[in-house]
Tab-separated table of C-alpha atoms and ligand atoms in Angstrom:
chain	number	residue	atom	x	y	z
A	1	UNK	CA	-22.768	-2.185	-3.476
A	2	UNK	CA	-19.348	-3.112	-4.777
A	3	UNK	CA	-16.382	-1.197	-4.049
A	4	UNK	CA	-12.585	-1.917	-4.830
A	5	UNK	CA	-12.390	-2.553	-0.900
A	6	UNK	CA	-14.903	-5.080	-0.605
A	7	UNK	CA	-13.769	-8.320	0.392
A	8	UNK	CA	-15.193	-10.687	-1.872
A	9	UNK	CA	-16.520	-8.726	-5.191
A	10	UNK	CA	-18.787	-10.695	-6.413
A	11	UNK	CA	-19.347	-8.950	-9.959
A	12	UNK	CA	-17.948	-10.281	-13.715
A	13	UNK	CA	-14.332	-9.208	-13.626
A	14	UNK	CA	-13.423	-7.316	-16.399
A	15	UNK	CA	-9.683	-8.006	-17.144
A	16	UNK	CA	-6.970	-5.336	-17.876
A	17	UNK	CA	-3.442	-5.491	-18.720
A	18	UNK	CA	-0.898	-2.509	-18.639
A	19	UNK	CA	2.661	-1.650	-18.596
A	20	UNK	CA	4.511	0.765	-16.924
A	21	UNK	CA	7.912	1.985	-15.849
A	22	UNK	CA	8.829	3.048	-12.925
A	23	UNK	CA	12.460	4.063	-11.903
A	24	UNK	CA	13.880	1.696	-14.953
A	25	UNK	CA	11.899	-0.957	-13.977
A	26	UNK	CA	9.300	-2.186	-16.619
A	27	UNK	CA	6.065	-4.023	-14.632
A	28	UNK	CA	3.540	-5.579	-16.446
A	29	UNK	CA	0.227	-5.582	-14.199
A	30	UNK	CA	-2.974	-7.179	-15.011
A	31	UNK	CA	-5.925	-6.019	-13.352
A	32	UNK	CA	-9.557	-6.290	-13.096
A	33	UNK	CA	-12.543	-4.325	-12.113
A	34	UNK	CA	-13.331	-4.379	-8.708
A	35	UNK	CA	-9.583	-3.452	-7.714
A	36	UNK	CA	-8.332	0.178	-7.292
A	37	UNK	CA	-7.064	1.729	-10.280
A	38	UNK	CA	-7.843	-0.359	-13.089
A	39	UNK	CA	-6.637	0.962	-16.088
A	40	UNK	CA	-3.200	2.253	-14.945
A	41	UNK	CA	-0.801	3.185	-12.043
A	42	UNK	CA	-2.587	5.990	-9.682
A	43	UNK	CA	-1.061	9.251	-9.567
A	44	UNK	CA	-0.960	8.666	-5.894
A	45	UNK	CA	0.427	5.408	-5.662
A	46	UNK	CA	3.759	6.758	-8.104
A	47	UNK	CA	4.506	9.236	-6.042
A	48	UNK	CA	4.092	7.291	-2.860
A	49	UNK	CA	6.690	4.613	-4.944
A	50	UNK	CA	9.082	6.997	-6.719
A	51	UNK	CA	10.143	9.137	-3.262
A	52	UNK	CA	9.449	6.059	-1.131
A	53	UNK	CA	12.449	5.823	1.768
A	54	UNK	CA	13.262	1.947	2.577
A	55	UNK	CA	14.579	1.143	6.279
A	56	UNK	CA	15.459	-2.167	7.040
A	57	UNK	CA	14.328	-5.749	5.826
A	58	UNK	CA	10.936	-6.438	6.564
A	59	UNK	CA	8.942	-4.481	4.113
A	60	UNK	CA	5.325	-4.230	4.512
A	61	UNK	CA	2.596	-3.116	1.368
A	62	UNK	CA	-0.345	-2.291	3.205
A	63	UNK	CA	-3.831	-2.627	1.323
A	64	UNK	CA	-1.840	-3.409	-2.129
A	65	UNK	CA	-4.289	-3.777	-4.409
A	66	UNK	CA	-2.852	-5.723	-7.689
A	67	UNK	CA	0.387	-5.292	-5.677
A	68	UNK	CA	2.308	-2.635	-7.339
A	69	UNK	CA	3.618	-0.728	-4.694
A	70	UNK	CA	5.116	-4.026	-3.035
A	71	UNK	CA	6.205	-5.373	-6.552
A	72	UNK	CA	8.150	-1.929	-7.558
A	73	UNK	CA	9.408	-1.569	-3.826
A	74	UNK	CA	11.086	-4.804	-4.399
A	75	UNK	CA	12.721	-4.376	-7.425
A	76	UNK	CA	14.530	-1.052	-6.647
A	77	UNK	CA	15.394	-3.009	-3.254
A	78	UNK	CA	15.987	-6.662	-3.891
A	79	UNK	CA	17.474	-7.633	-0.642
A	80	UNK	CA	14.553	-6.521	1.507
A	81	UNK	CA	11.613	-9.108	1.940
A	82	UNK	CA	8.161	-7.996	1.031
A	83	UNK	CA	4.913	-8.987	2.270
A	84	UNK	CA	1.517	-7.787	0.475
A	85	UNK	CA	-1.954	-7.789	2.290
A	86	UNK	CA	-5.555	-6.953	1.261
A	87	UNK	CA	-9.209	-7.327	2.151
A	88	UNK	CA	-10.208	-7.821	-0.785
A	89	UNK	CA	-9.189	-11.661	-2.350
A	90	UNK	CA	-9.883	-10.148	-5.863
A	91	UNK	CA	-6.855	-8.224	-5.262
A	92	UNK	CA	-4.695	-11.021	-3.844
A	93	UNK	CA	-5.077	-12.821	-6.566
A	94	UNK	CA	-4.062	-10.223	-8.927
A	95	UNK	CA	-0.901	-9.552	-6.544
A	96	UNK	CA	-0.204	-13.247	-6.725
A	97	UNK	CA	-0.124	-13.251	-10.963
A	98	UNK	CA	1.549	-9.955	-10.939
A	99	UNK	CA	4.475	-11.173	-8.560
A	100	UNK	CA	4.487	-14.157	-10.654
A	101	UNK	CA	4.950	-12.829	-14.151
A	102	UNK	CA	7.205	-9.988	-12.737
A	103	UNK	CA	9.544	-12.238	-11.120
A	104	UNK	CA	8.644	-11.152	-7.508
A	105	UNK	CA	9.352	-13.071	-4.520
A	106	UNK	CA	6.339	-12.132	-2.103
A	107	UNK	CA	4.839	-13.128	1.485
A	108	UNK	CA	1.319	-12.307	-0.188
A	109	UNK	CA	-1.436	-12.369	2.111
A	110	UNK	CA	-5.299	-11.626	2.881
A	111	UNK	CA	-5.846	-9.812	5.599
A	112	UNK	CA	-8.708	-7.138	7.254
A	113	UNK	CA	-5.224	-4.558	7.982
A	114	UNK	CA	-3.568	-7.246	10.494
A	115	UNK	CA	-6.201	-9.938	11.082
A	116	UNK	CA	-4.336	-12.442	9.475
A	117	UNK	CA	-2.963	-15.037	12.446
A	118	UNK	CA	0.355	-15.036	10.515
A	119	UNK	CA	1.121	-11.249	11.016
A	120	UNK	CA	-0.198	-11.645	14.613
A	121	UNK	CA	3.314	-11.297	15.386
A	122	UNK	CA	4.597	-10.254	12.726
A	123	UNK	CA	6.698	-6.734	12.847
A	124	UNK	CA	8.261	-4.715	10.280
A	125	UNK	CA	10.993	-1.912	9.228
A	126	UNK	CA	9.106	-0.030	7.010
A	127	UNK	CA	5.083	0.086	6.535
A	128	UNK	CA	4.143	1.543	2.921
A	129	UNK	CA	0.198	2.170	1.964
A	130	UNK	CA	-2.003	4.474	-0.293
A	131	UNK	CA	-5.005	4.189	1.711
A	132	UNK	CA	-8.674	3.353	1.233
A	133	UNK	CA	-9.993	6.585	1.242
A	134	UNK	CA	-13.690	5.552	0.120
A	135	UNK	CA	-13.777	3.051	2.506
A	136	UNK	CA	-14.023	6.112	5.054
A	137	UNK	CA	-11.803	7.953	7.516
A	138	UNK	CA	-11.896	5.477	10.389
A	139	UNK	CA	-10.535	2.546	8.079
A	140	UNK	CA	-7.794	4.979	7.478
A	141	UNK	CA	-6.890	5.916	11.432
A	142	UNK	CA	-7.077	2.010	12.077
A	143	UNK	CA	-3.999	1.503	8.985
A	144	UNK	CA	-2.120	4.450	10.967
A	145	UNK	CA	-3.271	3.020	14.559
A	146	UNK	CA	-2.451	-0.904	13.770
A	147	UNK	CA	0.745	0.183	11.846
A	148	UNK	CA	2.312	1.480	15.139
A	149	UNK	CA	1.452	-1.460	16.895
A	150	UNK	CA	3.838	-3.734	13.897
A	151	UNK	CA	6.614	-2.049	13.639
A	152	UNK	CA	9.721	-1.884	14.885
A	153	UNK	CA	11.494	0.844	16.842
A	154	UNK	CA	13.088	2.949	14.529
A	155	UNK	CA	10.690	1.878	11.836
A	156	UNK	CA	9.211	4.031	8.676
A	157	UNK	CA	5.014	4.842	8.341
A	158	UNK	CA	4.591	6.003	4.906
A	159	UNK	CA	1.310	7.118	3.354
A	160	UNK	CA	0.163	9.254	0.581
A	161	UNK	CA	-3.030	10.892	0.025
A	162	UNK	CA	-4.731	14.386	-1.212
A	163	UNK	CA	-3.797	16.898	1.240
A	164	UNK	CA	-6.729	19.190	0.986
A	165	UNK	CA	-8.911	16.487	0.415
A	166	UNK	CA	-8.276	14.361	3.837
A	167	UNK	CA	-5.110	14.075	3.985
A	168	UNK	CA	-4.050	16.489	6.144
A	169	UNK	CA	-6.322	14.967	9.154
A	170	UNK	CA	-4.104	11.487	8.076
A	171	UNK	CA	-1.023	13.567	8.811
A	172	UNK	CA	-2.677	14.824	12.416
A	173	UNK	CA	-3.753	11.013	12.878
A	174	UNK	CA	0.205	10.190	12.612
A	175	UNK	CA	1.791	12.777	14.630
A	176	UNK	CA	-1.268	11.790	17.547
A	177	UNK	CA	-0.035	7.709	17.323
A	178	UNK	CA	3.653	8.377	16.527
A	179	UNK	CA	4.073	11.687	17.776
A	180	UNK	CA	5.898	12.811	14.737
A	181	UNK	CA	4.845	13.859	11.162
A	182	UNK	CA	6.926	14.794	8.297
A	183	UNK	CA	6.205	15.499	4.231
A	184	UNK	CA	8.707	13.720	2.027
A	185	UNK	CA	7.383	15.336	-1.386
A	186	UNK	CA	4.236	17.387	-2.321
A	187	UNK	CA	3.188	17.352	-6.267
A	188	UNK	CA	-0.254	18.362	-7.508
A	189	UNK	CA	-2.493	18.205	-4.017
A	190	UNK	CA	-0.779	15.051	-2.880
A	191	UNK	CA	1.281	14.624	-0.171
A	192	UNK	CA	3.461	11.740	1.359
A	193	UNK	CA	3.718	11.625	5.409
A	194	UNK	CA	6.256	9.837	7.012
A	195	UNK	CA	6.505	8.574	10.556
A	196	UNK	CA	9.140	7.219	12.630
A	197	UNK	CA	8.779	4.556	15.189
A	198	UNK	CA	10.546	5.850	18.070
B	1	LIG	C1	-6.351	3.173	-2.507
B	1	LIG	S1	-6.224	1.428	-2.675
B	1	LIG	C2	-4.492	1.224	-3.004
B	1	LIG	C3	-4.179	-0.048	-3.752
B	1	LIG	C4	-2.711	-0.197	-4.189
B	1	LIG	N1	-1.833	-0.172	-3.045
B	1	LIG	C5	-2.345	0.913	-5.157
B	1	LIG	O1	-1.712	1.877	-4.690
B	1	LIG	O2	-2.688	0.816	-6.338
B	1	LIG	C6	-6.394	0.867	-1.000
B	1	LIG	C7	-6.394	-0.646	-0.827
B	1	LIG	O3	-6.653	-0.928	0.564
B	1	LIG	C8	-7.436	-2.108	0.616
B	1	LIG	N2	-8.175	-2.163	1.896
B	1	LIG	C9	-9.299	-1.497	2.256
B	1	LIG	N3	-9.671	-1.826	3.497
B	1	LIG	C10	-8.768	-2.721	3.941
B	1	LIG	C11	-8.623	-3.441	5.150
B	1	LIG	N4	-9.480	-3.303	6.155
B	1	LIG	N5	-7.566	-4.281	5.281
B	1	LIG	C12	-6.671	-4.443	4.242
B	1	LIG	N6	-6.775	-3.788	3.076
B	1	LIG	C13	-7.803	-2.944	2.918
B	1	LIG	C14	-8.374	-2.001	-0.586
B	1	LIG	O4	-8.930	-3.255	-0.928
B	1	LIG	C15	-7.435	-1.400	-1.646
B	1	LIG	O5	-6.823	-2.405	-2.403
């Protein structure tokens, strides 16, 4: 069965194009079934973006769908580079046409979490994801567990999810690997943790 995580979806994409705003920034995203969140901008995925905090340079979007965490991220904060990873190559190549027609200079890559040989040692300042709950729990300790292991000391883990609805054992996974565990807003059942890499 397809899902928006699957690496290679093999079904007939049906296109999408929206527009949306996002701290004065106008994005354009086109998108496609068989990536998360087709018609618009998660609920999720705005909060995560709109209370976001930046640390450093090296600015990681981890599992980023069409790419619009990454893309927003780097137009509030032009100076900081951004690189964009996914399983699924549906979903790179969606991030790769959005950073394009959004103006959006990218490190865009494929990647099971930190497979990818190029981010074997790779580390970053601040790790950003909304992740793939459907894709079950233990994907989402091994984004919190890898994370740790590619970022720098003093470094930012941010993630948002449904409180009630998992993510409160997300926020447990985080203070186990990083040993800390804060909330930096809480609107409608979501939540976004934060972590620092001490
Ligand atoms: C909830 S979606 C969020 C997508 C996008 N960041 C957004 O907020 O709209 C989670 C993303 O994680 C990706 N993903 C799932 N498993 C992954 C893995 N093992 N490695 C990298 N990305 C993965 C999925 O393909 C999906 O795009």
């Amino acid at each position: 069965m397809e899902h928006y995580f699957s690496e290679k979806p093999t079904s007939t994409p049906k296109k999408h194009r929206f527009k949306t705003r996002i701290r004065n920034h106008d994005i354009i995203i086109d998108s496609s079934s068989g990536i998360f969140s087709v018609k618009e901008i998660d609920f999720g995925t705005r909060l995560l973006i709109e209370n976001a905090k930046i640390n450093g340079k090296e600015v990681l979007d981890l599992g980023c769908g069409y790419g619009i965490i990454g893309i927003a991220i780097k137009k509030m904060n032009p100076d900081i580079n951004i690189t964009m990873i996914d399983i699924n190559e549906r979903a790179i190549s969606a991030t790769k046409k959005n950073c394009e027609s959004n103006n959006v200079e990218a490190t865009i890559l494929k990647s099971d979490i930190f497979s990818n040989p190029q981010l074997r040692n790779k580390n970053f300042d601040t790790i950003i994801t909304n992740p793939p709950f459907s894709a079950g729990k233990k994907v989402c300790f091994k984004f919190i567990e890898e994370s740790s292991k590619h970022l720098n000391k003093g470094g930012l883990f941010e993630l948002v999810a449904p409180h009630n609805k998992g993510g409160e054992s997300l926020k447990k996974k985080m203070i186990e690997i990083f040993g800390n565990a804060g909330e930096l807003v809480k609107k409608a059942g979501f939540r976004v943790y934060i972590s620092l890499k001490k």
